[in-house]
């Protein structure tokens, strides 16, 4: 079976290209690896079956983080695959650099000049025939969004054209000489195993590509010395690190090709529609007002649709558990079934009604290009915490649900930012904790106290962030972010993206929710709650000054945050909490539930994204944090209530 | 000559030098910001990052980073 691999820079329209083929696709799956998620599909075209893989977007093949390394490994290891390079033709000069890197691999390849419609609109005219000749590969103009040219690309891939012109794609003479002299020392066996030409391996070594350095170690220790000599030569001659010499050479090459094949039909710079919008959206004052309005709109929409479906779905599941309780006499069976029904009901009734619209909203924000602009606006605020603009995405998501928030931290380049952002995002009150804040504090004490809690939360997150970024002093390089053009969102893309994320949620979270619910049902049935309550007494009664009975509700809260409030009514046996709890106690309780341990569904996701150590720190750290803040709330409560 | 952070909106400048760690430079290189490249300063305010036009694409650069990029007006 032929294998096709899509490679392209971020925002080049790779996913759109992949999805445009869905009419011919039999199977699609996504592989959530440790660090990268890629999509895979099976194509049936012209009577042939293809396997097509969509790798995550990357600006260059020289990996800088784990995700890029994984993508790169995949590419190098699939020696027989045909590479389909998706390039954004409206930013050709830069896209060509990745294209040249790919050509260096000497594999069968096709170049899809995507977003050709955008390029035309901008007045960029590309001489495709000439480009094709210079690069010695088929170049096909496409507009993936409309499906134009997509099939032609696959057809061209059938030619299996390996780019062979080594004359036009050469660097400066002296650089080539140094590359050549290093290449001589690369063992034949390595060339054969990697299936990559010597010159390319030498170039990659000079660029300090971790992947090749590691592979070469196996064969020949002497190469280290040769590499050092070559690097020194380059550095001495060009006055900068070898890897930057190579990067600059490649850049010049790309520019040269770019200049040869493109002309501009519009000489005057016309202000595009997108730029006009940006005058408002990126404005230092108006921009923030628009940002708040967008989120206000989004959240209202989510809560309204969510609440509607929640009531509808929970009703059905409640009826079902009642039915099981009355119809099935075997206690074990009925308890287990009730747990199962409640678990599934919880997922369908509480999580999905809020998470699905939220993820759709998120996909739209990403697809239109607004998400990058949010990062732009938030950069200065995030800097106060020691992070940069891109981290804001996780925090924003956190108000909906911690799970997508933790997952979104993946987009950050360095591990430190990723771990800190993911850990902080679980402190943001998700929609479930909103239930506790508004249902308890807002309802019994007053709306302004509830809003006050949100403000306190932001301050605490800020302070903790500040502390964490101070502890780990690894220099955060700051924001460098491409701001893509605005695009009309494509329904198909949005839905597919949402579906992929939901699937992640279902496979990771649903099983835990079911197990948790079954355990809860048993606990309740065998009245183990008194045991738990007295075990937790030191914390609940002595430290926080709460009624003893709230113990179990806190345990339930770990399963699902909103349950703590629902169980509170049950545990205290009342419909009016103000008869059994003082305002001060309610306040303490809300503060504690706001900050303590992330819910059981978030923990595995956190574990997957940040590792064991960080997850442990988060679990115990939040517990300590919640206790300290709970004590503080107790003192404050004693004064103000 | 001066750092990017001190330039004005609407100016056209050429990148002269990137001061900073290797990681920082690689990040900029990937988006086409290299020595000798000419960029347009599209947008600059007192709080937000700096918005550049680099070979047809728009790139936002944090203020801290902009302080480490040496440019020359053209
Ligand atoms: N006008 C136009 N828009 C396109 C074209 N291809 C994709 N788009 C739009 O460009 C945006 C980005 O496309 P994606 O497919 O998400 O880009 P990607 O390369 O997968 O991006 P990453 O997920 O960051 O790797 C979307 O809003 C698409 O609708 C095209 O050929 N023409």
XYZ file of C-alpha atoms and ligand atoms in Angstrom:
747
model
C 0.000 0.000 0.000
C 1.346 3.432 -0.928
C 1.922 5.727 1.946
C 1.511 9.501 1.665
C 2.748 11.830 4.367
C 1.507 15.409 4.617
C 4.169 17.797 5.844
C 3.768 21.538 6.128
C 4.260 24.592 8.253
C 1.593 25.516 10.805
C -1.454 27.176 9.252
C -0.547 26.018 5.761
C -3.903 24.256 5.512
C -2.726 20.701 6.069
C -5.728 19.597 8.060
C -8.008 21.200 5.520
C -6.213 19.297 2.778
C -6.540 16.063 4.731
C -10.215 16.659 5.363
C -10.845 17.623 1.745
C -10.030 14.043 0.851
C -12.593 12.651 3.233
C -14.966 11.822 0.400
C -12.465 9.191 -0.685
C -11.416 8.133 2.752
C -12.429 4.865 4.214
C -10.887 5.082 7.633
C -9.700 7.891 9.783
C -8.104 7.598 13.124
C -5.910 9.784 15.207
C -3.019 8.603 17.246
C -2.551 10.419 20.473
C 1.072 9.599 21.117
C 2.973 10.828 24.125
C 3.663 14.165 22.534
C 2.199 14.326 19.079
C -1.176 13.557 17.697
C -1.406 12.752 14.075
C -4.242 11.733 11.886
C -4.221 8.809 9.587
C -6.640 7.760 6.888
C -7.064 5.269 4.139
C -7.767 6.553 0.656
C -9.340 4.768 -2.230
C -8.522 6.609 -5.423
C -8.210 5.513 -9.054
C -8.569 1.944 -7.917
C -5.627 2.207 -5.589
C -5.462 2.176 -1.852
C -3.305 4.744 -0.101
C -2.483 5.327 3.481
C -2.344 9.034 4.237
C -0.848 10.556 7.367
C -1.190 14.145 8.556
C 1.800 15.128 10.676
C 1.600 18.112 13.030
C 2.653 21.399 11.467
C 6.313 22.291 11.727
C 8.336 25.259 10.518
C 11.464 23.228 10.022
C 12.694 19.654 10.167
C 15.315 20.506 12.760
C 13.442 19.578 15.917
C 13.319 22.047 18.750
C 10.888 20.304 21.004
C 9.652 16.813 21.652
C 6.649 17.059 19.372
C 8.804 18.118 16.456
C 11.265 15.349 17.166
C 8.495 12.758 17.078
C 7.123 14.102 13.802
C 10.577 14.145 12.334
C 11.348 10.588 13.424
C 8.168 9.428 11.805
C 9.113 11.078 8.553
C 12.650 9.714 8.474
C 11.605 6.209 9.400
C 8.956 5.874 6.720
C 11.492 5.587 3.966
C 9.201 4.497 1.185
C 6.475 7.019 1.717
C 5.801 9.853 -0.693
C 6.028 13.276 0.885
C 3.276 15.748 0.126
C 4.570 19.138 1.105
C 1.720 21.566 1.767
C 2.989 25.112 1.410
C 1.118 28.335 2.000
C 1.745 30.094 -1.299
C 0.803 33.460 0.142
C 3.990 33.271 2.224
C 6.071 31.380 -0.311
C 9.508 32.659 0.653
C 9.298 31.151 4.100
C 7.468 28.008 3.058
C 10.223 27.223 0.596
C 12.736 26.738 3.394
C 10.884 23.696 4.650
C 10.501 22.550 1.055
C 14.268 22.688 0.583
C 14.796 20.733 3.799
C 12.415 18.103 2.493
C 14.117 17.961 -0.873
C 17.380 17.319 0.950
C 15.900 14.032 2.124
C 15.771 12.835 -1.509
C 12.467 11.061 -1.210
C 9.570 10.975 -3.665
C 7.814 14.265 -3.240
C 5.099 16.630 -4.455
C 4.657 20.272 -3.579
C 1.104 21.509 -3.092
C 0.981 25.289 -3.441
C -1.968 25.727 -1.156
C -3.976 28.877 -0.490
C -3.350 29.822 -4.080
C -6.562 31.836 -3.889
C -5.143 33.917 -1.045
C -1.891 34.445 -2.949
C -3.831 35.617 -6.007
C -5.866 37.967 -3.891
C -2.664 39.435 -2.551
C -1.432 39.897 -6.097
C 1.267 37.231 -5.952
C 1.767 35.458 -9.266
C 3.767 32.247 -9.195
C 5.415 30.752 -12.264
C 4.560 27.207 -11.368
C 6.290 25.589 -14.315
C 9.535 27.306 -13.525
C 9.278 26.438 -9.854
C 8.651 22.855 -10.762
C 11.763 22.843 -12.918
C 13.950 24.514 -10.314
C 12.901 22.165 -7.551
C 12.592 19.181 -9.859
C 9.339 18.014 -8.332
C 5.693 18.308 -9.398
C 4.168 21.545 -8.066
C 0.394 21.746 -8.000
C -1.632 24.839 -7.117
C -4.375 23.991 -4.652
C -7.093 25.602 -2.676
C -7.766 22.989 -0.070
C -10.651 24.905 1.391
C -12.582 24.518 -1.844
C -11.138 21.142 -2.631
C -9.430 22.481 -5.767
C -6.349 20.646 -6.965
C -6.371 18.154 -4.133
C -6.889 15.129 -6.361
C -4.260 16.366 -8.792
C -1.781 16.310 -5.955
C -2.487 12.658 -5.258
C -2.241 11.930 -8.950
C 1.131 13.656 -9.092
C 2.249 11.675 -6.062
C 1.813 8.552 -8.146
C 4.757 9.611 -10.265
C 7.063 9.034 -7.306
C 9.362 11.744 -8.461
C 12.555 11.994 -6.490
C 14.041 15.486 -6.822
C 17.360 15.053 -8.473
C 18.749 18.409 -9.330
C 21.637 18.932 -7.093
C 22.928 21.910 -9.034
C 20.290 24.514 -8.388
C 19.895 23.692 -4.752
C 23.468 24.183 -3.608
C 24.772 26.529 -0.960
C 27.740 28.869 -1.309
C 30.910 27.211 -2.473
C 32.919 27.384 0.744
C 29.990 26.089 2.783
C 29.486 23.240 0.349
C 33.148 22.357 0.642
C 32.981 22.076 4.397
C 29.815 19.998 4.134
C 31.500 17.774 1.607
C 34.578 17.195 3.733
C 32.408 16.246 6.699
C 30.242 14.009 4.546
C 33.272 11.918 3.632
C 33.496 10.713 7.212
C 29.945 9.498 7.444
C 29.919 5.703 7.424
C 28.271 3.994 4.448
C 26.246 1.857 6.758
C 24.581 4.879 8.344
C 23.710 6.252 4.926
C 22.146 2.973 4.002
C 20.222 2.535 7.240
C 18.901 6.050 7.286
C 18.344 6.025 3.533
C 19.369 9.648 3.380
C 22.229 11.069 1.293
C 25.547 11.828 2.907
C 25.444 15.525 2.167
C 22.109 15.830 3.943
C 23.327 13.949 6.994
C 26.354 16.229 7.141
C 24.142 19.299 6.917
C 21.905 18.043 9.684
C 24.876 17.308 11.911
C 26.131 20.841 11.403
C 22.693 22.082 12.354
C 22.897 20.125 15.608
C 19.916 18.010 14.761
C 19.549 15.792 17.824
C 18.075 12.963 15.859
C 21.037 12.480 13.548
C 23.591 13.125 16.273
C 22.090 10.279 18.215
C 21.857 7.895 15.293
C 25.428 8.567 14.195
C 26.792 7.903 17.669
C 26.038 4.253 17.062
C 28.314 3.918 14.087
C 31.356 6.001 14.545
C 32.821 7.893 17.437
C 35.337 9.641 15.287
C 32.634 11.676 13.598
C 32.409 13.865 16.688
C 35.869 15.176 16.098
C 35.291 15.777 12.404
C 32.070 17.578 13.191
C 33.875 19.822 15.625
C 36.476 20.716 13.053
C 33.869 21.460 10.411
C 31.817 23.577 12.770
C 34.821 25.595 13.824
C 35.723 26.261 10.228
C 32.253 27.534 9.458
C 32.072 29.639 12.563
C 35.427 31.224 11.965
C 34.632 32.105 8.411
C 31.095 33.398 8.913
C 31.220 34.742 12.405
C 28.227 32.878 13.744
C 27.296 29.423 14.966
C 27.435 26.730 12.313
C 23.745 25.979 12.542
C 22.880 29.571 11.818
C 25.256 29.633 8.886
C 23.377 26.720 7.352
C 20.004 28.256 8.164
C 21.054 31.509 6.523
C 22.275 29.650 3.444
C 18.998 27.856 3.115
C 17.145 31.098 3.596
C 19.142 32.729 0.798
C 18.469 29.809 -1.461
C 14.745 30.046 -0.730
C 14.759 33.781 -1.388
C 16.591 33.284 -4.652
C 14.054 30.765 -5.871
C 11.224 32.908 -4.607
C 12.465 35.905 -6.554
C 12.881 33.885 -9.710
C 9.370 32.483 -9.721
C 7.154 35.187 -8.298
C 5.972 38.517 -9.559
C 3.578 40.947 -7.983
C 0.648 42.063 -10.014
C -0.274 44.782 -7.560
C 2.558 47.179 -6.961
C 0.791 49.464 -4.509
C 0.248 48.029 -1.108
C -3.485 47.846 -0.658
C -4.853 47.547 2.846
C -6.589 44.192 2.924
C -9.875 43.498 4.604
C -8.093 41.473 7.283
C -5.840 44.386 8.124
C -8.864 46.620 8.493
C -10.364 44.174 10.975
C -7.070 44.004 12.826
C -7.144 47.744 13.320
C -9.918 47.031 15.790
C -9.122 43.527 16.981
C -5.470 44.209 17.784
C -6.022 47.738 19.025
C -4.471 48.238 22.483
C -7.797 49.325 23.978
C -10.572 48.273 21.624
C -8.941 44.883 21.204
C -9.485 44.024 24.854
C -13.070 45.188 24.787
C -13.727 42.976 21.759
C -11.960 40.110 23.502
C -14.182 40.386 26.557
C -17.277 40.648 24.373
C -16.303 37.546 22.396
C -15.800 35.522 25.558
C -18.909 36.830 27.189
C -20.863 35.783 24.106
C -19.179 32.415 23.923
C -19.733 31.570 27.565
C -23.348 32.666 27.578
C -23.944 30.504 24.567
C -22.204 27.531 26.145
C -24.025 27.815 29.442
C -27.390 28.257 27.816
C -27.060 25.289 25.497
C -25.361 23.292 28.238
C -28.039 23.896 30.838
C -30.736 23.025 28.358
C -29.255 19.666 27.447
C -28.105 18.883 30.955
C -31.638 18.966 32.328
C -32.937 16.969 29.401
C -30.319 14.237 29.619
C -30.081 13.917 33.402
C -33.833 13.460 33.605
C -33.659 10.400 31.355
C -30.802 8.857 33.263
C -32.426 9.478 36.636
C -35.507 7.695 35.425
C -33.340 4.841 34.258
C -31.617 4.428 37.635
C -34.982 4.459 39.392
C -36.190 1.786 37.032
C -33.153 -0.363 37.763
C -33.591 0.107 41.486
C -37.175 -1.091 41.406
C -36.889 -3.794 38.774
C -33.684 -5.631 39.618
C -33.707 -7.503 42.874
C -30.095 -8.712 42.887
C -28.360 -6.065 45.020
C -24.877 -6.425 43.501
C -26.195 -6.211 39.989
C -28.492 -3.310 40.623
C -25.846 -1.284 42.495
C -23.287 -1.837 39.744
C -25.806 -0.959 37.055
C -26.867 2.184 38.873
C -23.227 3.216 39.168
C -22.780 2.568 35.481
C -25.857 4.542 34.525
C -24.832 7.438 36.745
C -21.327 7.450 35.330
C -22.498 7.483 31.739
C -25.244 9.927 32.644
C -22.715 12.214 34.292
C -20.573 12.202 31.189
C -23.434 12.670 28.771
C -25.485 14.960 30.933
C -22.932 17.194 32.553
C -19.677 16.985 30.703
C -20.744 16.729 27.079
C -23.440 19.441 26.987
C -20.835 21.946 28.114
C -17.737 20.485 26.554
C -19.082 19.934 23.038
C -20.253 23.518 22.463
C -17.083 24.693 24.117
C -14.874 22.679 21.796
C -16.865 23.811 18.779
C -16.368 27.397 19.879
C -12.686 26.709 20.366
C -12.309 25.128 16.937
C -14.003 28.163 15.399
C -11.683 30.519 17.260
C -8.719 28.547 15.968
C -9.980 28.171 12.418
C -10.779 31.843 11.960
C -7.357 32.849 13.236
C -8.699 34.697 16.282
C -6.906 32.439 18.776
C -3.505 33.741 17.689
C -4.805 37.257 18.213
C -5.915 36.407 21.736
C -2.363 35.301 22.474
C -1.158 38.599 21.048
C -3.435 40.620 23.324
C -2.724 38.581 26.425
C 1.032 38.543 26.097
C 1.768 41.433 28.422
C -0.542 40.093 31.124
C 0.935 36.607 30.863
C 4.376 38.120 31.181
C 3.472 39.301 34.640
C 3.107 35.643 35.579
C 6.325 34.712 33.844
C 4.708 32.986 30.895
C 3.902 34.294 27.449
C 0.813 34.952 25.347
C 0.193 31.460 24.066
C -0.424 30.196 27.620
C -3.613 32.208 27.813
C -5.423 29.674 25.653
C -5.240 27.106 28.453
C -6.478 29.552 31.046
C -9.400 30.581 28.922
C -10.292 26.965 28.314
C -10.003 26.296 32.022
C -13.203 28.220 32.664
C -15.014 25.618 30.629
C -13.295 22.434 31.662
C -9.828 21.591 32.924
C -9.376 18.738 30.475
C -9.150 20.690 27.211
C -7.224 23.323 29.155
C -4.510 20.872 30.112
C -4.440 19.478 26.595
C -4.045 22.916 25.056
C -0.802 23.448 26.947
C 0.697 21.140 24.344
C 1.013 24.078 21.991
C 3.689 25.705 24.104
C 7.227 25.230 22.922
C 9.153 24.474 26.055
C 8.582 21.917 28.739
C 8.732 24.377 31.587
C 5.986 26.563 30.163
C 3.964 23.515 29.292
C 4.067 22.049 32.782
C 3.479 25.321 34.583
C 0.613 26.292 32.300
C -1.084 22.905 32.552
C -0.716 22.912 36.347
C -2.068 26.412 36.719
C -4.972 25.801 34.410
C -6.467 23.245 36.800
C -6.808 26.008 39.397
C -9.153 27.962 37.145
C -12.772 27.368 38.207
C -14.227 25.095 35.540
C -17.948 25.048 34.797
C -18.441 22.394 37.498
C -16.874 24.599 40.141
C -18.967 27.480 38.876
C -21.919 25.449 40.079
C -20.443 25.456 43.586
C -19.502 29.122 43.504
C -22.887 30.320 42.316
C -25.045 27.650 43.934
C -23.524 28.136 47.361
C -21.840 31.509 47.696
C -23.828 33.370 45.070
C -27.168 31.995 46.148
C -26.818 32.086 49.940
C -24.342 34.892 50.590
C -24.642 37.171 47.603
C -23.642 37.645 43.994
C -20.761 39.961 44.789
C -19.110 37.426 47.036
C -19.226 34.956 44.164
C -17.628 37.459 41.828
C -15.122 38.204 44.572
C -14.132 34.535 44.531
C -13.365 34.765 40.832
C -11.141 37.750 41.443
C -9.369 36.018 44.323
C -8.870 33.040 42.052
C -7.214 35.110 39.339
C -4.909 36.693 41.911
C -3.973 33.332 43.411
C -3.269 31.836 39.973
C -1.138 34.855 39.183
C 0.844 34.596 42.392
C 1.354 30.840 42.134
C 2.416 31.268 38.523
C 4.862 33.922 39.540
C 6.292 31.669 42.236
C 6.561 28.641 39.936
C 8.226 30.592 37.154
C 10.644 32.012 39.718
C 11.513 28.553 41.000
C 12.248 27.208 37.556
C 14.356 29.941 36.116
C 14.803 28.393 32.685
C 14.697 31.404 30.460
C 11.346 31.636 28.740
C 12.112 32.866 25.260
C 8.937 34.889 25.027
C 6.388 35.194 22.299
C 7.162 34.663 18.648
C 3.961 33.860 16.919
C 2.701 33.947 13.407
C -0.575 35.826 13.124
C -2.434 34.014 10.353
C -4.828 35.629 7.911
C -8.485 35.581 8.837
C -10.389 32.684 7.343
C -14.029 31.827 7.214
C -14.335 28.691 9.357
C -15.139 25.539 7.404
C -17.892 23.512 9.037
C -16.310 20.177 8.157
C -12.971 21.140 9.708
C -14.614 22.419 12.850
C -16.668 19.287 13.304
C -13.799 16.913 12.640
C -11.561 18.771 15.084
C -14.266 18.704 17.747
C -14.886 15.034 17.171
C -11.199 14.176 17.562
C -11.024 16.017 20.865
C -14.251 14.498 22.138
C -12.956 11.066 21.308
C -9.933 11.780 23.450
C -12.249 12.763 26.256
C -14.398 9.680 25.903
C -11.563 7.180 25.865
C -9.640 8.683 28.760
C -12.352 10.027 30.987
C -15.437 7.922 30.562
C -14.014 4.689 32.017
C -12.847 6.524 35.127
C -16.128 8.264 35.548
C -17.929 4.929 35.425
C -15.612 3.247 37.918
C -15.817 6.262 40.221
C -19.575 6.282 40.107
C -19.812 2.584 40.886
C -17.535 3.041 43.906
C -19.666 5.943 45.049
C -22.856 3.961 44.851
C -21.339 1.220 47.000
C -19.985 3.685 49.544
C -23.377 5.177 49.904
C -25.116 1.855 50.125
C -22.916 0.442 52.860
C -22.926 3.765 54.734
C -19.169 3.994 54.645
C -19.573 7.736 54.702
C -19.394 7.914 58.496
C -15.981 6.250 58.391
C -14.765 8.764 55.847
C -16.253 11.661 57.726
C -14.496 10.810 60.948
C -11.238 10.151 59.110
C -11.421 13.598 57.562
C -12.506 15.248 60.799
C -9.104 16.781 61.542
C -9.219 18.659 58.253
C -12.889 19.499 58.003
C -13.755 20.256 61.601
C -10.548 21.283 63.318
C -8.699 23.087 60.578
C -11.495 24.469 58.459
C -14.250 24.676 61.070
C -16.835 22.965 58.884
C -19.565 20.515 59.929
C -18.248 16.946 60.210
C -20.658 15.656 57.569
C -19.039 17.580 54.712
C -16.179 15.037 54.657
C -17.718 12.695 52.100
C -18.822 15.552 49.882
C -15.208 16.524 49.440
C -14.374 12.987 48.370
C -17.268 13.031 45.927
C -15.968 16.342 44.701
C -12.818 14.676 43.514
C -14.903 12.489 41.260
C -16.910 15.346 39.907
C -16.606 18.844 41.228
C -20.250 19.760 40.943
C -21.140 16.712 43.001
C -19.737 18.278 46.138
C -22.576 20.759 46.222
C -25.221 18.228 45.275
C -23.960 15.848 47.957
C -23.821 18.641 50.487
C -27.582 18.882 50.438
C -27.819 15.139 50.801
C -25.173 14.785 53.509
C -26.570 17.549 55.626
C -30.120 16.353 55.007
C -31.612 19.681 54.095
C -32.883 21.744 51.214
C -31.859 24.978 52.811
C -28.200 25.046 53.702
C -28.431 28.284 55.636
C -30.127 26.392 58.463
C -27.089 24.151 58.989
C -24.124 26.185 57.818
C -23.067 29.714 58.648
C -22.091 32.107 55.876
C -18.536 31.855 57.041
C -18.612 28.057 56.725
C -20.083 28.271 53.241
C -17.376 30.672 52.213
C -14.635 28.406 53.565
C -16.203 25.399 51.889
C -16.388 27.180 48.526
C -12.794 28.377 48.737
C -11.613 24.888 49.588
C -13.526 23.179 46.760
C -12.391 25.859 44.357
C -8.739 25.023 44.798
C -8.322 21.457 46.023
C -7.291 18.409 43.965
C -8.300 18.430 40.280
C -11.128 16.067 39.434
C -10.505 12.423 38.697
C -11.055 12.951 34.981
C -8.422 15.656 34.758
C -5.710 13.727 36.586
C -4.997 11.147 33.854
C -4.905 13.866 31.220
C -2.545 15.880 33.369
C -0.441 12.785 33.819
C -0.270 12.198 30.091
C 0.671 15.767 29.321
C 3.079 16.581 32.130
C 4.309 13.312 33.605
C 4.151 11.652 36.981
C 6.194 14.064 39.015
C 4.316 17.183 38.010
C 0.979 15.439 38.501
C 1.922 14.414 42.033
C 3.008 17.949 42.825
C -0.276 19.277 41.504
C -2.358 16.847 43.564
C -0.583 17.503 46.841
C 0.173 21.132 46.103
C -3.455 21.985 45.436
C -4.485 20.173 48.602
C -2.068 22.238 50.664
C -3.021 25.410 48.831
C -6.725 24.794 49.397
C -6.113 24.154 53.097
C -4.100 27.322 53.565
C -6.640 29.412 51.676
C -9.431 27.680 53.601
C -7.857 28.754 56.889
C -7.427 32.269 55.563
C -11.065 32.291 54.473
C -12.048 31.160 57.974
C -10.324 34.155 59.509
C -11.644 36.577 56.946
C -15.083 35.032 57.324
C -14.988 35.540 61.087
C -14.424 39.234 60.511
C -16.801 40.041 57.666
C -19.794 37.835 58.378
C 20.614 51.639 14.570
C 18.780 50.500 17.678
C 16.683 47.727 19.079
C 13.410 46.795 17.487
C 11.499 47.733 20.609
C 12.442 51.390 20.173
C 11.312 51.742 16.565
C 8.148 53.412 15.444
C 5.046 51.975 13.889
C 5.086 52.093 10.107
C 8.861 52.065 9.859
C 10.793 49.757 7.566
C 13.896 48.260 9.113
C 16.573 45.725 8.381
C 17.530 43.124 10.962
C 21.178 43.577 11.904
C 21.757 41.253 14.795
C 19.903 38.883 17.070
C 21.292 38.977 20.569
C 20.299 36.168 22.822
C 20.602 32.472 23.359
C 20.682 29.985 20.579
C 17.165 28.827 21.339
C 15.893 32.348 20.908
C 17.651 32.781 17.592
C 16.374 29.463 16.252
C 12.856 30.483 17.105
C 13.156 33.697 15.150
C 14.912 32.018 12.238
C 12.061 29.620 11.824
C 9.688 32.482 11.152
C 12.051 34.105 8.721
C 13.503 36.726 11.038
C 17.218 36.683 10.241
C 20.071 39.056 9.782
C 19.723 41.052 6.591
C 15.973 40.527 6.296
C 13.863 43.626 5.834
C 10.723 43.919 7.901
C 7.822 46.324 8.219
C 6.701 47.392 11.658
C 2.963 47.021 11.234
C 1.797 47.750 14.695
C 3.368 48.942 17.868
C 1.760 50.115 21.079
C 2.839 50.471 24.652
C 1.478 47.188 25.905
C 1.081 44.654 23.141
C 3.784 42.713 21.345
C 5.234 44.166 18.166
C 3.677 43.135 14.902
C 6.016 42.686 11.960
C 5.527 41.917 8.344
C 8.230 39.504 7.244
C 8.200 38.456 3.609
C 4.434 38.597 3.419
C 3.633 36.907 6.711
C 2.663 38.650 9.913
C 4.622 37.774 13.036
C 4.092 38.949 16.600
C 7.176 39.377 18.767
C 7.070 39.769 22.527
C 8.461 43.015 23.873
C 11.259 41.283 25.745
C 12.419 39.646 22.567
C 12.089 42.840 20.590
C 14.574 44.388 22.979
C 17.157 41.862 21.851
C 16.801 42.429 18.128
C 19.124 45.001 16.679
C 17.809 46.785 13.574
C 18.765 49.543 11.195
C 16.283 51.924 9.595
C 16.041 51.909 5.809
N -8.555 30.657 1.391
C -8.060 29.450 1.718
N -8.084 29.088 3.009
C -7.583 27.885 3.337
C -7.034 27.014 2.364
N -6.604 25.906 3.002
C -6.883 26.072 4.310
N -7.468 27.260 4.524
C -7.868 27.839 5.810
O -6.701 28.047 6.581
C -6.947 27.852 7.951
C -5.891 26.913 8.550
O -6.029 25.646 7.976
P -5.676 24.313 8.734
O -5.991 23.214 7.812
O -6.287 24.290 10.078
O -4.110 24.501 8.856
P -3.026 23.458 9.364
O -1.866 23.565 8.466
O -3.615 22.127 9.554
O -2.645 24.129 10.712
P -1.999 23.404 11.989
O -3.132 22.660 12.616
O -1.526 24.570 12.791
O -0.911 22.539 11.468
C -8.349 27.331 8.060
O -9.177 28.382 8.487
C -8.700 26.895 6.653
O -10.058 27.053 6.397
C -7.027 27.447 0.985
O -6.532 26.783 0.099
N -7.552 28.677 0.735
